[in-house]
Amino acid sequence: MNPKVVRHVGSWVSAALLAGTMAACSSGGSTAAPAASPAAAPTAADKGATAQPKNEAPVTIEWAGYNINDVAPDPNSEVLQEISKRFNAKLNVWTADSQKYSEVFNVRMASGEIPDILRLKGFELSKLVDSGVAAELPVDMIKQKAPNYYKLILDNDTSGSAFRSSMYKGKNYGLSAFQLDGTYPTSLVWRMDWLNNVGITKVPETLAEFEDAIYKFTNNDPDKNGKKDTYGLSSTAMQTVLGAFGPIPTDVIKGTTPYSGLWYTVKDKKVLMDAIQPEMKEGLKLLAKWYKDGVIDPEFVTGENKGGYWATSHAFINNRIGVTGNVMYYHWTPPLTEGDLGGPVYQEFMKVKPDAKYGETWALGKAIKGPDGKAFGANIWGYNNETLVITKNAAKDPKKLDTILKMLDTLVTDKDYYMLVNYGVKDKDYTVNKDGSIASKLKNPTETAQRGVSTFGMYTNNPLVVKDIFKAKYELADKVKGTGTPPSYLPSVEASGKYTADMQKLTTENYIKIITGDQPIDSFDEYVKKARAAGANEIEKQYTDVIK
């Protein structure tokens, strides 16, 4: 994969999708983030991490750098007390309704109240900078003050986009989160029993093998019911087909609203809208042929999901299609540890096919390779699903900034601290299963917030710790980890908010009409002209300008 080519989801859809990743789609399946190996809550004396003299006054930090909710930690919470003691800090947590926090915080900031660290989601970085709220945080300072965190980001930056989401006009204004699951691409899911029934013994890896399989799924009675009632694919697997020719234009092609977000790449320091690139014309040409041949489910226009959990493909679990996509590995994992019920889509599948077995009935697959051997056809949501902005109040007080960076660096170096922040106190907030996995005792998000759990995790995983806790899941994930279209982490721009909805509608309508044959393949060229005139050029320009 060309390391200079990276991908971005339109800012509004990125917020929705990635918030879902943080909450409902966590591979751990608990209300808190993945945590460290079990240990009792550490003490400041144990670690000796407090650099300030014992008689020095605590530094006060106004904290709005978390998954905002309307419940503040109980001042008597052991979690809050221990963090405060360890870093000699008084932490004032900003609260608001999770759906309205940007409105509430904007009012507070307009009146002169400024947090020291702020969750960027819900705000435009350019406006925070231009209004004087956000302050520059040089990357060299991060490297110096939080070297272990800095190394973690750089080691996982496969697309040359580190800190881009917090960059504005060549300067950095914040911190990139690190979520391990975001480094894994979405997966294809195959009906392995269907493959075997039509004479195919392995999961397809190339475009030619993919085509062979979907034609046989359609024509060779893969479910052995004596009826011609199956198809090769529907909407979600189209992504892997288009990705065999170039970076993916969107996550799912379907005609129902809300339309899927548009994706952008950065190539040679210019931002490009993937959907209007010439490579997509080749992919659409192939999909149109398959649709004409009856290989694509004609109901793809309404999508594969008919309600309930978003990642469930009812067309797949109800024996209508033989391959689906745009899901994470953990949606489909079978039970792997004590008390594990399996992934949410696996559980739905088992209701329909209770005797199903992984590797025999279904299997996970990688994005397929195109004519040139590249495989862009999977989303890599990216490790940075959140950005935390440093404000002018923190920047002008070295003690505040040093403390914030020290808290972040400690998360990726100290297992006990990571455990305390993300899961709380052993036996009170969580228990340890025999296999070493963690079971939270916190009953709901309100109790979690009151205990102070996850409030100071800064959206950042310690990958070695997380893989230790969820060892079985990551062993499976690593076996099926392929390539895809990596993220670009572009900050929001005005043109994106102004034109994206029209671009999504125009793109969806034209893509569907070309696939179904309502428009000839050459109409793609006219669609590109319309898209550029309708806002694509301005979006590309503003994105390019902001990353210079």
Short mmCIF file of N, CA, C and O in Angstrom, two decimals, residues 415-496:
data_model
loop_
_atom_site.label_atom_id
_atom_site.label_comp_id
_atom_site.label_asym_id
_atom_site.label_seq_id
_atom_site.Cartn_x
_atom_site.Cartn_y
_atom_site.Cartn_z
N LYS A 415 0.73 -0.27 34.04
CA LYS A 415 -0.44 -1.15 33.98
C LYS A 415 -1.41 -0.88 35.13
O LYS A 415 -2.63 -0.87 34.95
N ASP A 416 -0.88 -0.70 36.31
CA ASP A 416 -1.74 -0.49 37.47
C ASP A 416 -2.55 0.81 37.33
O ASP A 416 -3.74 0.85 37.65
N TYR A 417 -1.90 1.86 36.87
CA TYR A 417 -2.60 3.12 36.69
C TYR A 417 -3.65 2.99 35.59
O TYR A 417 -4.78 3.48 35.73
N TYR A 418 -3.30 2.34 34.50
CA TYR A 418 -4.24 2.13 33.41
C TYR A 418 -5.47 1.38 33.91
O TYR A 418 -6.61 1.70 33.56
N MET A 419 -5.24 0.38 34.73
CA MET A 419 -6.33 -0.41 35.29
C MET A 419 -7.23 0.45 36.18
O MET A 419 -8.46 0.40 36.08
N LEU A 420 -6.63 1.22 37.03
CA LEU A 420 -7.39 2.09 37.93
C LEU A 420 -8.26 3.06 37.15
O LEU A 420 -9.46 3.21 37.43
N VAL A 421 -7.69 3.71 36.16
CA VAL A 421 -8.41 4.73 35.40
C VAL A 421 -9.56 4.13 34.58
O VAL A 421 -10.65 4.69 34.52
N ASN A 422 -9.33 2.98 34.00
CA ASN A 422 -10.30 2.42 33.07
C ASN A 422 -11.28 1.42 33.68
O ASN A 422 -12.36 1.22 33.14
N TYR A 423 -10.89 0.80 34.80
CA TYR A 423 -11.78 -0.18 35.41
C TYR A 423 -12.07 0.08 36.88
O TYR A 423 -13.00 -0.48 37.43
N GLY A 424 -11.26 0.88 37.54
CA GLY A 424 -11.52 1.19 38.93
C GLY A 424 -10.72 0.34 39.89
O GLY A 424 -9.58 -0.04 39.61
N VAL A 425 -11.31 0.02 41.02
CA VAL A 425 -10.65 -0.71 42.09
C VAL A 425 -11.07 -2.17 42.05
O VAL A 425 -12.26 -2.49 42.00
N LYS A 426 -10.09 -3.06 42.11
CA LYS A 426 -10.35 -4.48 42.05
C LYS A 426 -11.29 -4.92 43.18
O LYS A 426 -11.17 -4.47 44.33
N ASP A 427 -12.23 -5.78 42.82
CA ASP A 427 -13.23 -6.37 43.72
C ASP A 427 -14.34 -5.40 44.11
O ASP A 427 -15.40 -5.84 44.56
N LYS A 428 -14.11 -4.12 43.92
CA LYS A 428 -15.19 -3.16 44.15
C LYS A 428 -15.83 -2.75 42.83
O LYS A 428 -17.06 -2.70 42.72
N ASP A 429 -15.01 -2.47 41.84
CA ASP A 429 -15.51 -2.03 40.54
C ASP A 429 -15.42 -3.12 39.48
O ASP A 429 -16.11 -3.04 38.46
N TYR A 430 -14.59 -4.12 39.70
CA TYR A 430 -14.45 -5.20 38.73
C TYR A 430 -13.93 -6.44 39.44
O TYR A 430 -13.40 -6.38 40.56
N THR A 431 -14.09 -7.57 38.77
CA THR A 431 -13.50 -8.83 39.25
C THR A 431 -12.68 -9.44 38.12
O THR A 431 -12.82 -9.06 36.95
N VAL A 432 -11.85 -10.38 38.49
CA VAL A 432 -10.98 -11.03 37.51
C VAL A 432 -11.44 -12.48 37.33
O VAL A 432 -11.55 -13.23 38.30
N ASN A 433 -11.72 -12.86 36.09
CA ASN A 433 -12.10 -14.24 35.80
C ASN A 433 -10.88 -15.15 35.86
O ASN A 433 -9.74 -14.69 35.88
N LYS A 434 -11.14 -16.46 35.89
CA LYS A 434 -10.06 -17.43 35.98
C LYS A 434 -9.09 -17.33 34.81
O LYS A 434 -7.90 -17.61 34.95
N ASP A 435 -9.62 -16.95 33.65
CA ASP A 435 -8.75 -16.86 32.47
C ASP A 435 -8.03 -15.52 32.38
O ASP A 435 -7.33 -15.24 31.40
N GLY A 436 -8.21 -14.65 33.38
CA GLY A 436 -7.52 -13.37 33.39
C GLY A 436 -8.31 -12.22 32.81
O GLY A 436 -7.90 -11.06 32.90
N SER A 437 -9.46 -12.51 32.19
CA SER A 437 -10.29 -11.44 31.65
C SER A 437 -11.00 -10.71 32.78
O SER A 437 -11.07 -11.18 33.91
N ILE A 438 -11.56 -9.56 32.44
CA ILE A 438 -12.14 -8.66 33.44
C ILE A 438 -13.66 -8.61 33.31
O ILE A 438 -14.20 -8.55 32.22
N ALA A 439 -14.34 -8.63 34.45
CA ALA A 439 -15.79 -8.45 34.48
C ALA A 439 -16.12 -7.24 35.34
O ALA A 439 -15.80 -7.20 36.53
N SER A 440 -16.73 -6.23 34.74
CA SER A 440 -17.07 -5.02 35.47
C SER A 440 -18.25 -5.29 36.40
O SER A 440 -19.20 -5.99 36.05
N LYS A 441 -18.20 -4.70 37.58
CA LYS A 441 -19.30 -4.80 38.54
C LYS A 441 -20.18 -3.55 38.50
O LYS A 441 -21.19 -3.48 39.19
N LEU A 442 -19.78 -2.58 37.69
CA LEU A 442 -20.54 -1.34 37.58
C LEU A 442 -21.78 -1.57 36.72
O LEU A 442 -21.70 -2.09 35.62
N LYS A 443 -22.92 -1.18 37.24
CA LYS A 443 -24.20 -1.59 36.66
C LYS A 443 -24.61 -0.76 35.44
O LYS A 443 -25.36 -1.25 34.59
N ASN A 444 -24.18 0.48 35.34
CA ASN A 444 -24.66 1.34 34.27
C ASN A 444 -23.70 2.52 34.09
O ASN A 444 -22.80 2.75 34.92
N PRO A 445 -23.89 3.30 33.03
CA PRO A 445 -22.99 4.44 32.79
C PRO A 445 -22.99 5.47 33.91
O PRO A 445 -21.95 6.09 34.18
N THR A 446 -24.12 5.65 34.58
CA THR A 446 -24.18 6.62 35.67
C THR A 446 -23.27 6.20 36.82
O THR A 446 -22.49 7.01 37.35
N GLU A 447 -23.35 4.95 37.21
CA GLU A 447 -22.49 4.45 38.29
C GLU A 447 -21.03 4.51 37.87
O GLU A 447 -20.15 4.85 38.68
N THR A 448 -20.76 4.19 36.62
CA THR A 448 -19.39 4.26 36.11
C THR A 448 -18.84 5.68 36.23
O THR A 448 -17.70 5.89 36.68
N ALA A 449 -19.65 6.65 35.84
CA ALA A 449 -19.22 8.05 35.92
C ALA A 449 -19.03 8.49 37.37
O ALA A 449 -18.07 9.20 37.70
N GLN A 450 -19.93 8.10 38.24
CA GLN A 450 -19.82 8.48 39.65
C GLN A 450 -18.56 7.93 40.28
O GLN A 450 -17.94 8.59 41.13
N ARG A 451 -18.16 6.76 39.88
CA ARG A 451 -16.93 6.18 40.40
C ARG A 451 -15.68 6.81 39.79
O ARG A 451 -14.58 6.58 40.25
N GLY A 452 -15.86 7.59 38.71
CA GLY A 452 -14.72 8.22 38.05
C GLY A 452 -14.04 7.31 37.05
O GLY A 452 -12.98 7.65 36.51
N VAL A 453 -14.63 6.16 36.77
CA VAL A 453 -14.05 5.19 35.84
C VAL A 453 -14.23 5.69 34.40
O VAL A 453 -15.31 6.14 34.02
N SER A 454 -13.18 5.64 33.63
CA SER A 454 -13.11 6.04 32.22
C SER A 454 -13.09 7.56 32.00
O SER A 454 -12.89 8.00 30.87
N THR A 455 -13.30 8.33 33.03
CA THR A 455 -13.31 9.79 32.87
C THR A 455 -11.93 10.34 32.53
O THR A 455 -11.81 11.33 31.80
N PHE A 456 -10.88 9.70 33.01
CA PHE A 456 -9.52 10.22 32.82
C PHE A 456 -8.67 9.31 31.94
O PHE A 456 -7.44 9.40 31.95
N GLY A 457 -9.33 8.44 31.16
CA GLY A 457 -8.61 7.51 30.28
C GLY A 457 -8.12 8.13 29.01
O GLY A 457 -7.34 7.52 28.28
N MET A 458 -8.58 9.35 28.68
CA MET A 458 -8.10 10.11 27.53
C MET A 458 -8.22 9.34 26.23
O MET A 458 -7.42 9.52 25.30
N TYR A 459 -9.19 8.43 26.17
CA TYR A 459 -9.48 7.64 24.96
C TYR A 459 -8.28 6.83 24.49
O TYR A 459 -8.21 6.45 23.32
N THR A 460 -7.35 6.56 25.39
CA THR A 460 -6.09 5.95 24.94
C THR A 460 -5.86 4.59 25.58
O THR A 460 -5.85 4.45 26.80
N ASN A 461 -5.68 3.59 24.72
CA ASN A 461 -5.37 2.23 25.16
C ASN A 461 -3.87 2.04 25.36
O ASN A 461 -3.07 2.66 24.66
N ASN A 462 -3.54 1.16 26.26
CA ASN A 462 -2.20 0.61 26.34
C ASN A 462 -2.28 -0.73 25.61
O ASN A 462 -2.86 -1.69 26.11
N PRO A 463 -1.76 -0.83 24.37
CA PRO A 463 -2.00 -2.02 23.55
C PRO A 463 -1.52 -3.32 24.16
O PRO A 463 -2.17 -4.36 24.01
N LEU A 464 -0.37 -3.31 24.84
CA LEU A 464 0.13 -4.54 25.44
C LEU A 464 -0.81 -5.03 26.54
O LEU A 464 -1.06 -6.23 26.68
N VAL A 465 -1.36 -4.09 27.28
CA VAL A 465 -2.28 -4.44 28.35
C VAL A 465 -3.59 -4.97 27.79
O VAL A 465 -4.12 -5.99 28.23
N VAL A 466 -4.11 -4.28 26.81
CA VAL A 466 -5.38 -4.69 26.22
C VAL A 466 -5.26 -6.08 25.59
O VAL A 466 -6.15 -6.92 25.74
N LYS A 467 -4.17 -6.33 24.90
CA LYS A 467 -3.99 -7.64 24.28
C LYS A 467 -3.80 -8.74 25.33
O LYS A 467 -4.11 -9.90 25.08
N ASP A 468 -3.31 -8.37 26.49
CA ASP A 468 -3.17 -9.34 27.56
C ASP A 468 -4.53 -9.71 28.14
O ASP A 468 -4.82 -10.88 28.39
N ILE A 469 -5.38 -8.71 28.32
CA ILE A 469 -6.71 -8.96 28.87
C ILE A 469 -7.57 -9.73 27.88
O ILE A 469 -8.27 -10.67 28.24
N PHE A 470 -7.55 -9.32 26.62
CA PHE A 470 -8.39 -9.95 25.59
C PHE A 470 -7.53 -10.79 24.64
O PHE A 470 -7.62 -10.68 23.43
N LYS A 471 -6.70 -11.62 25.23
CA LYS A 471 -5.71 -12.39 24.48
C LYS A 471 -6.33 -13.24 23.38
O LYS A 471 -5.89 -13.23 22.23
N ALA A 472 -7.38 -13.98 23.70
CA ALA A 472 -7.98 -14.89 22.73
C ALA A 472 -8.56 -14.13 21.54
O ALA A 472 -8.43 -14.56 20.38
N LYS A 473 -9.20 -13.00 21.80
CA LYS A 473 -9.81 -12.22 20.72
C LYS A 473 -8.75 -11.65 19.79
O LYS A 473 -8.90 -11.68 18.56
N TYR A 474 -7.66 -11.15 20.36
CA TYR A 474 -6.64 -10.55 19.50
C TYR A 474 -5.81 -11.60 18.77
O TYR A 474 -5.28 -11.32 17.69
N GLU A 475 -5.71 -12.78 19.31
CA GLU A 475 -5.07 -13.86 18.56
C GLU A 475 -5.86 -14.17 17.30
O GLU A 475 -5.28 -14.37 16.22
N LEU A 476 -7.20 -14.20 17.43
CA LEU A 476 -8.05 -14.41 16.26
C LEU A 476 -7.96 -13.22 15.31
O LEU A 476 -7.81 -13.39 14.09
N ALA A 477 -8.02 -12.02 15.87
CA ALA A 477 -7.99 -10.81 15.05
C ALA A 477 -6.70 -10.71 14.24
O ALA A 477 -6.73 -10.33 13.06
N ASP A 478 -5.59 -11.06 14.85
CA ASP A 478 -4.31 -10.96 14.15
C ASP A 478 -4.21 -11.96 12.99
O ASP A 478 -3.53 -11.70 12.00
N LYS A 479 -4.92 -13.07 13.11
CA LYS A 479 -4.89 -14.07 12.04
C LYS A 479 -5.63 -13.59 10.79
O LYS A 479 -5.30 -14.00 9.67
N VAL A 480 -6.65 -12.76 10.98
CA VAL A 480 -7.47 -12.33 9.84
C VAL A 480 -7.24 -10.86 9.50
O VAL A 480 -7.98 -10.28 8.71
N LYS A 481 -6.21 -10.26 10.07
CA LYS A 481 -5.92 -8.84 9.82
C LYS A 481 -5.32 -8.67 8.44
O LYS A 481 -4.27 -9.23 8.13
N GLY A 482 -5.99 -7.90 7.61
CA GLY A 482 -5.48 -7.64 6.27
C GLY A 482 -5.16 -6.18 6.08
O GLY A 482 -4.77 -5.49 7.02
N THR A 483 -5.32 -5.70 4.86
CA THR A 483 -5.08 -4.29 4.56
C THR A 483 -6.41 -3.61 4.24
O THR A 483 -7.45 -4.24 4.17
N GLY A 484 -6.34 -2.31 4.03
CA GLY A 484 -7.55 -1.56 3.72
C GLY A 484 -7.18 -0.14 3.37
O GLY A 484 -6.05 0.16 2.97
N THR A 485 -8.13 0.76 3.53
CA THR A 485 -7.90 2.17 3.29
C THR A 485 -7.70 2.85 4.63
O THR A 485 -8.64 2.97 5.41
N PRO A 486 -6.48 3.30 4.92
CA PRO A 486 -6.20 3.90 6.23
C PRO A 486 -6.77 5.31 6.34
O PRO A 486 -7.08 5.94 5.33
N PRO A 487 -6.87 5.81 7.55
CA PRO A 487 -7.49 7.12 7.77
C PRO A 487 -6.54 8.28 7.54
O PRO A 487 -5.33 8.12 7.57
N SER A 488 -7.12 9.45 7.33
CA SER A 488 -6.30 10.65 7.16
C SER A 488 -6.44 11.62 8.32
O SER A 488 -5.61 12.51 8.47
N TYR A 489 -7.50 11.47 9.12
CA TYR A 489 -7.69 12.34 10.29
C TYR A 489 -7.72 13.82 9.94
O TYR A 489 -7.06 14.63 10.58
N LEU A 490 -8.48 14.17 8.94
CA LEU A 490 -8.57 15.58 8.57
C LEU A 490 -9.46 16.34 9.55
O LEU A 490 -10.52 15.86 9.93
N PRO A 491 -9.05 17.52 9.96
CA PRO A 491 -9.90 18.33 10.83
C PRO A 491 -11.10 18.86 10.03
O PRO A 491 -11.06 18.92 8.80
N SER A 492 -12.15 19.22 10.71
CA SER A 492 -13.35 19.69 10.03
C SER A 492 -13.10 21.04 9.36
O SER A 492 -12.31 21.85 9.85
N VAL A 493 -13.78 21.27 8.23
CA VAL A 493 -13.71 22.55 7.53
C VAL A 493 -15.13 22.99 7.18
O VAL A 493 -16.06 22.19 7.13
N GLU A 494 -15.29 24.27 6.92
CA GLU A 494 -16.62 24.83 6.66
C GLU A 494 -17.28 24.21 5.44
O GLU A 494 -18.48 23.91 5.43
N ALA A 495 -16.51 24.00 4.38
CA ALA A 495 -17.08 23.47 3.14
C ALA A 495 -17.65 22.07 3.32
O ALA A 495 -18.66 21.72 2.69
N SER A 496 -17.02 21.28 4.18
CA SER A 496 -17.52 19.93 4.42
C SER A 496 -18.92 19.99 5.02
O SER A 496 -19.83 19.27 4.59
#
